[in-house]
Amino acid sequence: MKGKLRIKEAFLSLLFVLTLTYYGLAGAIENSAQQHSGVEQAQIKEAGKNVPSFQQAPSAWLMRMEGASRNLSYRGVFVYQQGALLDTLAITHDAYNHQDKERIVYLDGLPREVVRNGKTLTYSTPNRGIIRFNNGSLMPMVKRFSNVLSDKNYQISYAAKHFFRIAGREAVVLSIIPTDHYRYGYQLWLDAKTALPLKSVMLGGNGSIIERMQFTHIEIGVRLTQAEMQAMDKSNDLSGKVINIEKSSKKGGVWNWEAGWIPSGFVVKSISERPSPVSNQKTDAVLYSDGIASFSIFVEPDETRVLSQSSENIGTLAAVSKIFRRGDTFFNVTVIGDVPLGTAERIAVSVRSRKNTATVDAVKE
């Protein structure tokens, strides 16, 4: 029970940032009716040039989605649902002059916001102040779908109903179905003119919706107001806490542990030093990904000296903590990721120490 509480307390404060930054979407509080300038019209025209047709493989739409999310300026309002929790958020994205800035604001409950400038995230709330994440380790969800996916792990197809309307715009519907039960499935609704994501759902093995994001209003190819751009500028605000997430600078990193079982298709993407999910220490973490889903494994000494295991779904993330003993030393292995809880549990119980220190080759991101 203690292990379960430790995971929950450590992650609830960061869950807002973790889940929202998977999306990398944008919009704003203001609902402006400005006319598109020549620059914004050029953005839409350029995006439209490269939008695939139905004669092409559906994976071509995924490749265009990431570029559209990065190269278009837009504002909108969307709803975000995890289980019974439902929130409304406003979002703004600035791609003018090749910038990459965005701001997400909660419209329900206490005022909260996330501002991203390149690879730096600033998260602020009235009661917790400002927290900054450096080195951009929290990646937008749209980036995961830009990877080349193996048809051994996922089947990508056009949905039975090709077109749908989301927020007043025509959308192309894609289905991404896993070939096993060790990962989740997805459906995506992409803007038919630009390939910008308008809606997404994460699906469980029985077809249940685990997570949903959907725009209710969106303006694409707009010039942001001066007030909107100023709200995204946090360069002069030096207050708050800064969290540095240091990545390994080497392609290969030393990890003294190994997982005896990893689902097919998952490979090591990086080895980095990150804040521990169950303590105040920094610990080495190994990140695995199959091109869409990902999970991290943390191992560190444990002082409770009580063998235990706890598992919990925290939002869309599975979190498993297991304490085991090697000689007179106790260790805590934690697995966290957007995979089913059963997958995370099987990975956690398979982690063991290596007989000899070994080098794990990490794929460059």
Coordinates of C-alpha atoms in Angstrom, one line a residue:
M1 CA 0.0 0.0 0.0
K2 CA 2.8 2.4 0.8
G3 CA 4.4 1.8 -2.6
K4 CA 1.1 2.6 -4.2
L5 CA 0.8 5.9 -2.4
R6 CA 4.4 6.8 -3.2
I7 CA 3.9 6.4 -6.9
K8 CA 0.6 8.3 -6.8
E9 CA 1.9 11.2 -4.8
A10 CA 5.0 11.5 -7.0
F11 CA 3.1 11.6 -10.3
L12 CA -0.2 13.3 -9.8
S13 CA 1.6 16.7 -9.7
L14 CA 3.2 16.0 -13.0
L15 CA 0.4 14.2 -14.8
F16 CA -1.0 17.3 -16.2
V17 CA 2.3 18.1 -18.0
L18 CA 3.0 14.5 -19.0
T19 CA -0.4 14.0 -20.7
L20 CA -0.9 17.4 -22.3
T21 CA 2.6 17.5 -23.8
Y22 CA 1.9 14.2 -25.6
Y23 CA -0.3 16.2 -27.8
G24 CA 1.7 19.2 -28.9
L25 CA -1.5 20.9 -30.0
A26 CA -2.3 24.6 -29.7
G27 CA -5.1 27.2 -29.3
A28 CA -6.0 30.3 -27.2
I29 CA -8.5 31.9 -24.9
E30 CA -9.3 34.7 -27.4
N31 CA -11.7 33.9 -30.2
S32 CA -10.5 36.4 -32.8
A33 CA -12.1 36.8 -36.2
Q34 CA -9.0 38.3 -37.9
Q35 CA -8.5 37.8 -41.6
H36 CA -5.6 35.6 -42.7
S37 CA -2.6 37.5 -43.7
G38 CA -0.5 36.5 -46.8
V39 CA 1.9 34.6 -44.5
E40 CA -0.8 32.6 -42.8
Q41 CA -2.4 31.8 -46.2
A42 CA 1.0 30.6 -47.4
Q43 CA 1.2 28.3 -44.4
I44 CA -2.1 26.6 -45.2
K45 CA -1.3 26.5 -49.0
E46 CA 2.1 24.9 -48.2
A47 CA 0.5 22.4 -45.9
G48 CA -2.2 21.6 -48.4
K49 CA 0.4 20.8 -51.1
N50 CA 1.7 17.8 -49.2
V51 CA -1.6 16.4 -47.9
P52 CA -1.8 12.8 -49.1
S53 CA -4.7 11.3 -51.1
F54 CA -6.6 8.1 -50.5
Q55 CA -4.5 6.5 -53.3
Q56 CA -1.5 6.7 -50.9
A57 CA -0.9 4.5 -47.8
P58 CA -2.6 5.8 -44.6
S59 CA 0.9 6.1 -43.0
A60 CA 1.6 9.0 -45.3
W61 CA -1.0 11.0 -43.3
L62 CA 0.9 10.3 -40.1
M63 CA 4.1 11.6 -41.6
R64 CA 2.3 14.9 -42.6
M65 CA 0.7 15.3 -39.2
E66 CA 3.9 16.0 -37.3
G67 CA 4.9 18.7 -39.8
A68 CA 1.5 20.3 -39.8
S69 CA 1.6 20.6 -36.0
R70 CA 4.9 22.2 -36.1
N71 CA 4.6 24.5 -39.1
L72 CA 1.1 26.0 -38.8
S73 CA -0.1 28.8 -36.4
Y74 CA -3.4 28.0 -34.9
R75 CA -5.7 28.6 -31.9
G76 CA -8.6 26.7 -30.5
V77 CA -10.4 25.0 -27.6
F78 CA -10.4 21.3 -27.0
V79 CA -11.8 18.8 -24.4
Y80 CA -9.5 16.3 -22.8
Q81 CA -10.9 13.1 -21.2
Q82 CA -9.3 10.4 -19.1
G83 CA -11.8 8.0 -17.7
A84 CA -14.5 9.9 -15.8
L85 CA -12.3 13.1 -15.7
L86 CA -13.1 15.8 -18.4
D87 CA -11.4 19.1 -18.8
T88 CA -11.7 22.0 -21.3
L89 CA -8.5 23.7 -22.4
A90 CA -7.5 26.5 -24.7
I91 CA -4.4 26.4 -26.8
T92 CA -2.3 28.7 -29.0
H93 CA 0.5 27.7 -31.3
D94 CA 2.9 30.2 -33.0
A95 CA 4.8 29.0 -36.1
Y96 CA 5.4 32.5 -37.5
N97 CA 9.0 33.1 -38.7
H98 CA 9.8 29.4 -38.1
Q99 CA 9.2 29.7 -34.3
D100 CA 7.8 26.8 -32.3
K101 CA 5.9 28.1 -29.3
E102 CA 2.7 27.1 -27.7
R103 CA 0.5 27.7 -24.7
I104 CA -2.1 25.5 -23.1
V105 CA -4.5 26.9 -20.5
Y106 CA -7.0 25.1 -18.3
L107 CA -10.5 26.6 -18.5
D108 CA -11.9 24.5 -15.6
G109 CA -10.9 24.5 -12.0
L110 CA -7.8 26.3 -10.7
P111 CA -5.9 28.4 -13.2
R112 CA -3.1 26.3 -14.7
E113 CA -1.0 26.7 -17.9
V114 CA 1.8 25.1 -19.8
V115 CA 4.0 27.2 -22.1
R116 CA 6.5 25.6 -24.5
N117 CA 9.2 27.5 -26.2
G118 CA 11.2 25.1 -28.4
K119 CA 12.3 22.4 -26.0
T120 CA 11.7 24.2 -22.7
L121 CA 8.4 23.7 -20.9
T122 CA 7.1 26.1 -18.2
Y123 CA 4.3 24.8 -16.0
S124 CA 2.6 27.2 -13.5
T125 CA -0.3 27.0 -11.0
P126 CA -1.3 29.4 -8.2
N127 CA -0.4 26.9 -5.4
R128 CA 2.8 25.4 -6.9
G129 CA 4.3 28.4 -8.6
I130 CA 6.4 27.8 -11.7
I131 CA 8.3 24.7 -12.7
R132 CA 10.5 24.5 -15.8
F133 CA 11.6 21.4 -17.6
N134 CA 14.8 21.8 -19.5
N135 CA 16.2 19.7 -22.4
G136 CA 12.8 18.9 -23.8
S137 CA 12.4 15.4 -22.6
L138 CA 8.6 15.6 -22.7
M139 CA 7.7 14.9 -26.3
P140 CA 4.5 15.9 -28.0
M141 CA 2.2 13.0 -28.9
V142 CA 2.2 14.0 -32.6
K143 CA 5.9 13.2 -32.8
R144 CA 5.4 9.5 -31.9
F145 CA 3.1 9.0 -34.9
S146 CA 5.7 10.4 -37.3
N147 CA 8.0 7.4 -36.7
V148 CA 8.1 4.6 -39.2
L149 CA 5.9 1.9 -37.7
S150 CA 6.5 -1.8 -38.1
D151 CA 3.4 -3.7 -39.5
K152 CA 4.4 -6.5 -37.1
N153 CA 3.2 -4.4 -34.2
Y154 CA 0.4 -2.2 -35.7
Q155 CA -2.0 -2.2 -38.6
I156 CA -2.7 1.2 -40.0
S157 CA -5.8 1.7 -42.1
Y158 CA -8.4 4.2 -43.2
A159 CA -11.5 3.8 -41.0
A160 CA -14.7 2.4 -42.6
K161 CA -16.0 6.0 -42.7
H162 CA -13.2 7.9 -44.4
F163 CA -14.5 11.4 -43.7
F164 CA -15.9 12.9 -40.5
R165 CA -16.6 16.5 -39.3
I166 CA -14.8 17.8 -36.2
A167 CA -15.2 21.4 -35.1
G168 CA -16.8 22.3 -38.4
R169 CA -13.9 20.9 -40.5
E170 CA -13.7 17.7 -42.6
A171 CA -11.4 15.1 -41.1
V172 CA -9.7 12.0 -42.4
V173 CA -10.1 9.1 -39.9
L174 CA -7.2 6.6 -39.4
S175 CA -7.2 3.4 -37.3
I176 CA -4.0 2.2 -35.7
I177 CA -4.6 -1.3 -34.3
P178 CA -2.0 -3.3 -32.3
T179 CA -1.3 -6.9 -33.4
D180 CA -1.1 -8.0 -29.7
H181 CA -2.5 -7.1 -26.3
Y182 CA 0.8 -5.6 -25.0
R183 CA 0.0 -2.1 -26.3
Y184 CA -3.0 0.2 -26.9
G185 CA -4.7 1.1 -30.2
Y186 CA -5.6 4.5 -31.5
Q187 CA -7.9 6.4 -33.8
L188 CA -7.0 9.8 -35.3
W189 CA -9.1 12.4 -37.0
L190 CA -6.8 14.6 -39.1
D191 CA -7.8 17.8 -40.9
A192 CA -8.4 17.0 -44.5
K193 CA -6.8 20.2 -45.8
T194 CA -3.7 20.3 -43.5
A195 CA -3.3 17.0 -41.7
L196 CA -3.5 18.8 -38.4
P197 CA -4.9 16.4 -35.6
L198 CA -8.4 17.5 -34.6
K199 CA -9.3 14.5 -32.5
S200 CA -7.6 11.3 -31.1
V201 CA -8.7 8.4 -28.9
M202 CA -6.6 5.8 -27.1
L203 CA -8.4 2.4 -27.2
G204 CA -8.2 -0.5 -24.7
G205 CA -8.2 -4.2 -25.8
N206 CA -12.0 -4.3 -25.5
G207 CA -12.5 -1.2 -27.6
S208 CA -13.1 1.0 -24.5
I209 CA -11.9 4.6 -24.7
I210 CA -9.1 5.2 -22.3
E211 CA -8.3 8.8 -23.4
R212 CA -9.9 11.3 -25.7
M213 CA -8.8 14.7 -27.1
Q214 CA -11.2 16.6 -29.4
F215 CA -11.3 20.2 -30.6
T216 CA -14.6 22.0 -30.3
H217 CA -13.3 25.1 -32.0
I218 CA -10.1 25.7 -34.0
E219 CA -8.7 28.5 -36.3
I220 CA -5.8 27.3 -38.5
G221 CA -3.3 29.6 -40.3
V222 CA -4.0 32.7 -38.1
R223 CA -1.7 35.5 -37.1
L224 CA -1.7 35.6 -33.3
T225 CA -2.5 38.8 -31.4
Q226 CA 0.2 40.7 -29.5
A227 CA -1.4 39.7 -26.2
E228 CA -1.3 36.0 -27.2
M229 CA 2.4 36.2 -28.1
Q230 CA 3.2 38.0 -24.9
A231 CA 1.5 35.3 -22.9
M232 CA 3.9 32.8 -24.4
D233 CA 7.0 34.8 -23.5
K234 CA 8.3 33.6 -20.2
S235 CA 11.9 34.7 -20.8
N236 CA 11.8 37.5 -18.3
D237 CA 10.2 35.4 -15.5
L238 CA 13.1 34.0 -13.6
S239 CA 11.1 32.7 -10.6
G240 CA 10.1 29.2 -10.0
K241 CA 11.8 25.8 -9.9
V242 CA 13.9 24.4 -12.7
I243 CA 14.1 20.7 -13.3
N244 CA 17.1 19.6 -15.4
I245 CA 16.6 16.3 -17.2
E246 CA 20.0 15.3 -18.3
K247 CA 20.3 12.9 -21.2
S248 CA 23.2 10.7 -21.9
S249 CA 25.5 12.3 -24.5
K250 CA 26.7 8.9 -25.7
K251 CA 25.0 6.6 -28.1
G252 CA 25.7 3.8 -25.7
G253 CA 25.2 4.0 -22.0
V254 CA 26.1 1.8 -19.0
W255 CA 23.1 0.2 -17.3
N256 CA 23.7 -2.4 -14.6
W257 CA 20.3 -4.0 -15.0
E258 CA 18.3 -5.8 -17.7
A259 CA 14.7 -6.7 -18.4
G260 CA 14.2 -10.4 -18.9
W261 CA 11.1 -9.7 -21.0
I262 CA 10.2 -6.9 -23.3
P263 CA 7.3 -6.9 -25.8
S264 CA 8.2 -7.5 -29.4
G265 CA 9.1 -4.3 -31.3
F266 CA 10.2 -2.2 -28.3
V267 CA 13.8 -1.0 -28.5
V268 CA 16.0 1.2 -26.3
K269 CA 15.7 4.8 -27.3
S270 CA 17.7 6.5 -24.6
I271 CA 19.5 6.2 -21.3
S272 CA 19.2 9.4 -19.2
E273 CA 19.4 10.7 -15.6
R274 CA 16.0 11.6 -14.4
P275 CA 14.3 12.4 -11.1
S276 CA 13.2 9.2 -9.4
P277 CA 9.4 8.5 -9.4
V278 CA 9.5 7.2 -5.8
S279 CA 12.2 9.3 -4.1
N280 CA 14.0 12.6 -4.2
Q281 CA 17.0 11.0 -5.8
K282 CA 18.2 11.1 -9.4
T283 CA 18.5 7.7 -11.0
D284 CA 19.4 6.2 -14.4
A285 CA 16.4 5.5 -16.5
V286 CA 16.1 3.5 -19.7
L287 CA 13.4 4.5 -22.2
Y288 CA 11.9 1.9 -24.6
S289 CA 9.6 2.7 -27.6
D290 CA 8.0 0.8 -30.4
G291 CA 7.4 3.9 -32.5
I292 CA 4.2 4.9 -30.7
A293 CA 4.0 3.5 -27.2
S294 CA 6.9 4.0 -24.7
F295 CA 7.8 3.1 -21.2
S296 CA 10.7 3.9 -18.8
I297 CA 12.4 1.6 -16.3
F298 CA 14.0 3.0 -13.1
V299 CA 16.1 1.1 -10.6
E300 CA 17.4 2.5 -7.3
P301 CA 18.4 1.3 -3.8
D302 CA 15.4 1.1 -1.4
E303 CA 15.7 1.8 2.3
T304 CA 12.3 0.3 3.4
R305 CA 13.8 -3.2 3.2
V306 CA 10.3 -4.6 2.8
L307 CA 9.6 -6.9 -0.2
S308 CA 6.4 -5.6 -2.0
Q309 CA 4.8 -4.8 -5.3
S310 CA 2.1 -2.2 -6.2
S311 CA 0.4 -1.4 -9.5
E312 CA -1.8 1.4 -10.5
N313 CA -3.2 3.3 -13.6
I314 CA -2.5 7.0 -13.2
G315 CA -4.4 8.6 -16.0
T316 CA -3.3 7.0 -19.2
L317 CA 0.0 5.8 -17.6
A318 CA 0.6 2.4 -16.0
A319 CA 2.8 2.6 -12.9
V320 CA 4.3 -0.5 -11.3
S321 CA 6.7 -0.4 -8.3
K322 CA 8.4 -3.6 -7.1
I323 CA 11.0 -4.0 -4.3
F324 CA 13.3 -6.9 -4.5
R325 CA 16.4 -8.1 -2.7
R326 CA 19.9 -8.9 -4.0
G327 CA 22.1 -10.1 -1.1
D328 CA 21.7 -7.7 1.7
T329 CA 20.7 -4.8 -0.5
F330 CA 17.1 -4.0 -1.4
F331 CA 16.2 -2.3 -4.7
N332 CA 13.1 -0.6 -6.1
V333 CA 12.3 -1.1 -9.8
T334 CA 9.6 1.2 -11.2
V335 CA 8.1 0.9 -14.7
I336 CA 6.0 3.8 -16.0
G337 CA 4.5 4.1 -19.5
D338 CA 1.6 4.4 -21.8
V339 CA 1.1 0.6 -22.0
P340 CA -1.5 -1.7 -20.4
L341 CA -1.0 -2.3 -16.7
G342 CA -0.4 -6.0 -17.3
T343 CA 2.4 -5.2 -19.7
A344 CA 4.1 -3.0 -17.2
E345 CA 3.8 -5.6 -14.4
R346 CA 5.3 -8.3 -16.5
I347 CA 8.3 -6.0 -17.4
A348 CA 8.8 -5.0 -13.8
V349 CA 9.0 -8.6 -12.4
S350 CA 11.5 -9.5 -15.1
V351 CA 14.1 -6.8 -14.3
R352 CA 17.3 -8.3 -12.8
S353 CA 20.9 -7.3 -12.3
R354 CA 23.5 -8.1 -14.9
K355 CA 26.3 -10.4 -14.0
N356 CA 28.8 -8.1 -15.7
T357 CA 28.4 -4.3 -16.3
A358 CA 27.2 -4.0 -19.9
T359 CA 26.6 -1.3 -22.4
V360 CA 23.1 -0.7 -23.7
D361 CA 23.0 0.8 -27.2
A362 CA 20.4 3.5 -27.4
V363 CA 18.9 4.7 -30.6
K364 CA 19.3 8.4 -31.2
E365 CA 16.1 10.3 -31.0

